[in-house]
Short mmCIF file of C-alpha atoms in Angstrom, two decimals:
data_model
loop_
_atom_site.label_atom_id
_atom_site.label_comp_id
_atom_site.label_asym_id
_atom_site.label_seq_id
_atom_site.Cartn_x
_atom_site.Cartn_y
_atom_site.Cartn_z
CA MET P 1 41.15 25.07 -38.01
CA THR P 2 41.64 25.14 -41.76
CA ASN P 3 41.80 28.38 -43.72
CA ALA P 4 38.38 27.60 -45.17
CA GLU P 5 36.90 27.29 -41.68
CA ILE P 6 38.55 30.52 -40.57
CA ILE P 7 37.20 32.38 -43.60
CA ASP P 8 33.71 31.06 -42.87
CA LEU P 9 33.96 32.44 -39.33
CA ILE P 10 35.27 35.76 -40.61
CA LEU P 11 32.32 35.95 -42.97
CA GLU P 12 29.94 35.32 -40.08
CA ASP P 13 31.47 38.28 -38.26
CA LEU P 14 31.26 40.52 -41.31
CA LYS P 15 27.62 39.59 -41.90
CA LYS P 16 26.76 40.60 -38.33
CA PHE P 17 27.72 44.14 -39.29
CA ALA P 18 26.23 44.07 -42.79
CA ALA P 19 23.35 46.44 -43.47
CA ALA P 20 21.81 47.06 -46.87
CA ARG P 21 20.99 50.63 -45.87
CA HIS P 22 24.69 51.44 -45.42
CA ASN P 23 27.05 52.31 -48.22
CA THR P 24 29.85 49.78 -48.22
CA LEU P 25 32.73 51.22 -46.17
CA GLY P 26 30.95 54.54 -46.27
CA VAL P 27 31.94 54.96 -49.92
CA PRO P 28 29.08 56.75 -51.73
CA SER P 29 29.27 54.97 -55.06
CA PHE P 30 31.39 52.53 -57.02
CA THR P 31 30.72 49.48 -59.13
CA THR P 32 32.32 46.07 -58.70
CA SER P 33 31.67 42.55 -59.89
CA MET P 34 32.20 41.33 -56.33
CA LYS P 35 29.42 40.78 -53.83
CA ARG P 36 29.01 43.66 -51.35
CA LEU P 37 27.77 43.01 -47.84
CA GLY P 38 27.34 46.64 -46.82
CA VAL P 39 29.84 46.81 -43.94
CA SER P 40 30.93 50.27 -42.82
CA ALA P 41 34.62 51.15 -42.56
CA PRO P 42 34.65 51.37 -38.72
CA ARG P 43 32.94 47.98 -38.44
CA LEU P 44 35.36 46.39 -40.87
CA LYS P 45 38.29 47.76 -38.90
CA THR P 46 36.75 46.25 -35.77
CA VAL P 47 36.64 42.84 -37.47
CA ALA P 48 40.26 43.27 -38.60
CA LYS P 49 41.35 44.16 -35.08
CA ASN P 50 39.52 41.19 -33.57
CA TRP P 51 40.94 38.70 -36.03
CA SER P 52 44.43 40.12 -35.66
CA SER P 53 44.18 39.13 -32.00
CA ILE P 54 42.66 35.72 -32.72
CA LEU P 55 45.40 34.86 -35.23
CA TYR P 56 48.23 36.22 -33.09
CA ASP P 57 50.16 32.93 -33.23
CA PHE P 58 49.96 32.56 -37.01
CA THR P 59 53.29 32.66 -38.80
CA PRO P 60 53.75 35.31 -41.52
CA GLU P 61 53.45 32.51 -44.08
CA GLN P 62 50.11 31.36 -42.66
CA TRP P 63 48.90 34.96 -42.42
CA ASN P 64 49.79 35.70 -46.03
CA GLU P 65 48.18 32.51 -47.35
CA LEU P 66 44.94 33.33 -45.54
CA CYS P 67 44.89 36.89 -46.86
CA ILE P 68 45.40 35.76 -50.45
CA LEU P 69 42.48 33.35 -50.07
CA LEU P 70 40.32 36.16 -48.67
CA THR P 71 40.90 38.25 -51.80
CA LYS P 72 39.75 35.34 -53.96
CA LYS P 73 36.44 34.95 -52.13
CA GLY P 74 34.62 37.26 -54.51
CA ILE P 75 33.38 39.48 -51.68
CA PHE P 76 34.46 43.12 -51.56
CA GLU P 77 34.74 43.30 -47.77
CA CYS P 78 36.87 40.15 -47.67
CA GLN P 79 39.28 41.72 -50.13
CA ILE P 80 39.58 44.94 -48.14
CA LEU P 81 39.85 42.99 -44.88
CA ALA P 82 42.82 41.07 -46.30
CA TYR P 83 44.65 44.35 -46.95
CA GLU P 84 43.76 45.69 -43.51
CA LEU P 85 45.02 42.50 -41.83
CA LEU P 86 48.34 42.70 -43.66
CA TRP P 87 48.74 46.37 -42.83
CA LYS P 88 48.24 45.53 -39.15
CA ASN P 89 50.84 42.74 -39.24
CA LYS P 90 54.05 44.27 -40.56
CA ASN P 91 55.96 41.00 -40.18
CA ALA P 92 53.52 39.32 -42.54
CA LEU P 93 53.49 42.35 -44.84
CA LYS P 94 57.28 42.34 -45.07
CA GLY P 95 57.26 38.61 -45.79
CA LEU P 96 55.23 38.90 -48.99
CA THR P 97 56.98 37.86 -52.18
CA PRO P 98 56.48 39.74 -55.47
CA GLU P 99 54.31 36.86 -56.68
CA GLN P 100 52.10 37.04 -53.58
CA ILE P 101 51.79 40.82 -53.88
CA LEU P 102 50.56 40.46 -57.45
CA MET P 103 48.12 37.72 -56.42
CA LEU P 104 46.66 40.00 -53.75
CA GLY P 105 45.82 42.53 -56.45
CA SER P 106 44.66 40.13 -59.14
CA THR P 107 40.94 40.85 -58.64
CA LEU P 108 40.94 44.65 -58.57
CA ASP P 109 37.92 46.08 -60.37
CA ASN P 110 37.06 49.32 -58.58
CA TRP P 111 38.77 52.41 -57.23
CA ALA P 112 38.17 51.66 -53.54
CA SER P 113 39.92 48.29 -53.71
CA THR P 114 42.66 49.60 -56.00
CA ASP P 115 43.51 52.52 -53.74
CA THR P 116 43.55 50.39 -50.58
CA TYR P 117 45.73 47.74 -52.22
CA CYS P 118 48.18 50.30 -53.56
CA THR P 119 48.54 52.42 -50.42
CA MET P 120 48.78 49.47 -48.02
CA ILE P 121 50.42 46.73 -50.08
CA ALA P 122 51.86 47.34 -53.55
CA GLY P 123 53.03 50.93 -53.18
CA TRP P 124 54.55 50.16 -49.78
CA HIS P 125 56.48 47.24 -51.28
CA TRP P 126 57.63 49.36 -54.20
CA ARG P 127 59.05 51.88 -51.76
CA GLU P 128 60.71 49.11 -49.75
CA GLY P 129 62.22 47.48 -52.85
CA THR P 130 60.23 44.23 -53.04
CA LEU P 131 58.57 45.42 -56.24
CA THR P 132 60.76 46.99 -58.91
CA ASN P 133 60.08 49.91 -61.22
CA SER P 134 59.39 47.41 -63.99
CA HIS P 135 56.63 45.77 -61.93
CA ILE P 136 54.85 49.12 -61.68
CA THR P 137 55.47 50.41 -65.20
CA GLU P 138 54.24 47.11 -66.67
CA TRP P 139 50.76 47.96 -65.36
CA LEU P 140 50.78 51.13 -67.45
CA LYS P 141 50.78 49.03 -70.62
CA SER P 142 47.49 47.38 -69.70
CA ASP P 143 44.12 48.05 -71.29
CA ASN P 144 42.67 47.54 -67.81
CA ARG P 145 41.99 50.95 -66.27
CA TRP P 146 42.50 49.59 -62.74
CA ARG P 147 46.01 48.39 -63.56
CA ARG P 148 46.92 51.80 -64.91
CA ARG P 149 45.34 53.55 -61.93
CA ALA P 150 47.22 51.18 -59.62
CA ALA P 151 50.56 52.21 -61.10
CA VAL P 152 49.82 55.87 -60.39
CA VAL P 153 48.37 55.32 -56.91
CA CYS P 154 51.44 53.27 -55.99
CA THR P 155 53.33 56.58 -55.90
CA ILE P 156 51.27 57.73 -52.92
CA PRO P 157 53.17 55.67 -50.27
CA LEU P 158 56.40 57.13 -51.64
CA ASN P 159 55.26 60.57 -50.48
CA LEU P 160 52.48 60.13 -47.91
CA ARG P 161 53.93 60.62 -44.45
CA SER P 162 51.22 58.62 -42.68
CA LYS P 163 52.30 55.59 -44.77
CA GLY P 164 56.00 56.18 -44.10
CA GLY P 165 56.78 58.12 -47.25
CA THR P 166 59.45 60.81 -47.20
CA GLY P 167 59.19 62.09 -50.77
CA ASP P 168 60.35 60.51 -54.01
CA PRO P 169 60.02 62.93 -56.95
CA GLN P 170 62.09 60.78 -59.30
CA ARG P 171 59.87 57.70 -59.23
CA THR P 172 56.65 59.66 -58.80
CA LEU P 173 57.23 61.89 -61.82
CA MET P 174 58.51 58.96 -63.87
CA ILE P 175 55.08 57.36 -63.51
CA CYS P 176 53.17 60.64 -63.87
CA GLU P 177 54.92 61.47 -67.12
CA LYS P 178 53.80 58.16 -68.63
CA VAL P 179 50.10 58.91 -68.05
CA VAL P 180 49.96 62.56 -69.05
CA ASN P 181 47.98 61.66 -72.18
CA ASP P 182 45.72 59.08 -70.50
CA ARG P 183 42.17 60.42 -70.48
CA ASP P 184 40.51 57.65 -68.49
CA ASP P 185 38.78 59.40 -65.59
CA MET P 186 40.16 56.96 -63.02
CA VAL P 187 43.72 57.59 -64.20
CA VAL P 188 43.23 61.36 -64.46
CA LYS P 189 42.03 61.52 -60.85
CA ALA P 190 44.96 59.36 -59.72
CA LEU P 191 47.43 61.62 -61.53
CA SER P 192 46.01 64.67 -59.77
CA TRP P 193 46.27 62.89 -56.43
CA ALA P 194 49.86 61.77 -57.05
CA LEU P 195 51.04 65.27 -57.95
CA ARG P 196 49.21 66.90 -55.05
CA GLU P 197 50.75 64.43 -52.60
CA LEU P 198 54.25 64.98 -53.97
CA SER P 199 53.78 68.76 -53.72
CA LYS P 200 53.81 68.45 -49.93
CA SER P 201 57.45 67.37 -49.97
CA ASP P 202 58.74 68.83 -53.25
CA LYS P 203 56.63 71.74 -54.44
CA ARG P 204 59.23 72.89 -56.94
CA ALA P 205 59.34 69.52 -58.70
CA VAL P 206 55.56 69.57 -59.16
CA GLU P 207 55.58 73.19 -60.36
CA ASN P 208 58.18 72.31 -63.00
CA PHE P 209 56.22 69.22 -64.06
CA ILE P 210 53.00 71.20 -64.46
CA LYS P 211 54.78 73.90 -66.46
CA LYS P 212 56.49 71.36 -68.73
CA HIS P 213 53.31 69.38 -69.50
CA TRP P 214 50.67 72.10 -69.20
CA GLU P 215 49.23 71.75 -72.69
CA ARG P 216 48.99 67.95 -72.44
CA LEU P 217 47.54 67.70 -68.94
CA HIS P 218 43.84 67.12 -68.43
CA PRO P 219 42.07 70.34 -67.28
CA ARG P 220 41.12 68.63 -64.01
CA VAL P 221 44.77 67.95 -63.21
CA ARG P 222 45.80 71.50 -64.10
CA ARG P 223 43.02 72.96 -61.94
CA GLU P 224 43.40 70.77 -58.86
CA VAL P 225 47.18 70.70 -58.74
CA THR P 226 47.53 74.43 -59.39
CA THR P 227 45.01 75.15 -56.63
CA LYS P 228 46.94 72.85 -54.30
CA LEU P 229 50.21 74.63 -55.09
CA GLU P 230 48.69 78.06 -54.59
CA THR P 231 46.40 77.48 -51.59
CA GLY P 232 47.43 74.15 -50.07
CA ARG P 233 43.94 72.81 -50.81
CA LYS P 234 42.55 70.59 -53.58
CA ASN P 235 39.74 73.04 -54.31
CA GLY P 236 39.88 76.76 -53.84
#
């Protein structure tokens, strides 16, 4: 079968689970220019698991080509499915080139897609060395809010244990420092998340960062990160 035929079959499977009454992936609200089928997160994971088995004999190169094409379909669930498929196939994930990684994230236009891409693909590859610091910091120069959010969320796999992170205060705070003055809500929320995640492995580093930048930090960041440091929770 060709990639186009495979994608058509994948779409048929996704549409079987589509329901207008469901929030896509269970996410309450977000806007995107992509078409949304209305597939819940558990159902989408079922489709990913099934197709991982069907495509078991695909080479990493074939797998990666298919996933890139899925992200270009203009359908939200196809984009997320591509990231899920790559996360399930570590050989394919490891085989991605910097150019392919960037292509996989070329259509980001909402926080759900951005966060999935960064925690499963781009941030993982930054930690592993495929992407360099300059790849990530370049996004911070963009007028596109999703590029800037992506740079911050890419710090999460550096520190999140469930994604293999062990703690990386140097790179995390390097990115955080560059967005202290950014008042876009999507970047502010990402900054809070990044600092709270780092606090689990290096509380002192986060305390010092908050103290140093207190006057410049958005009130939301000050409130949420301070609460996390004091209580271990995002909200008191």
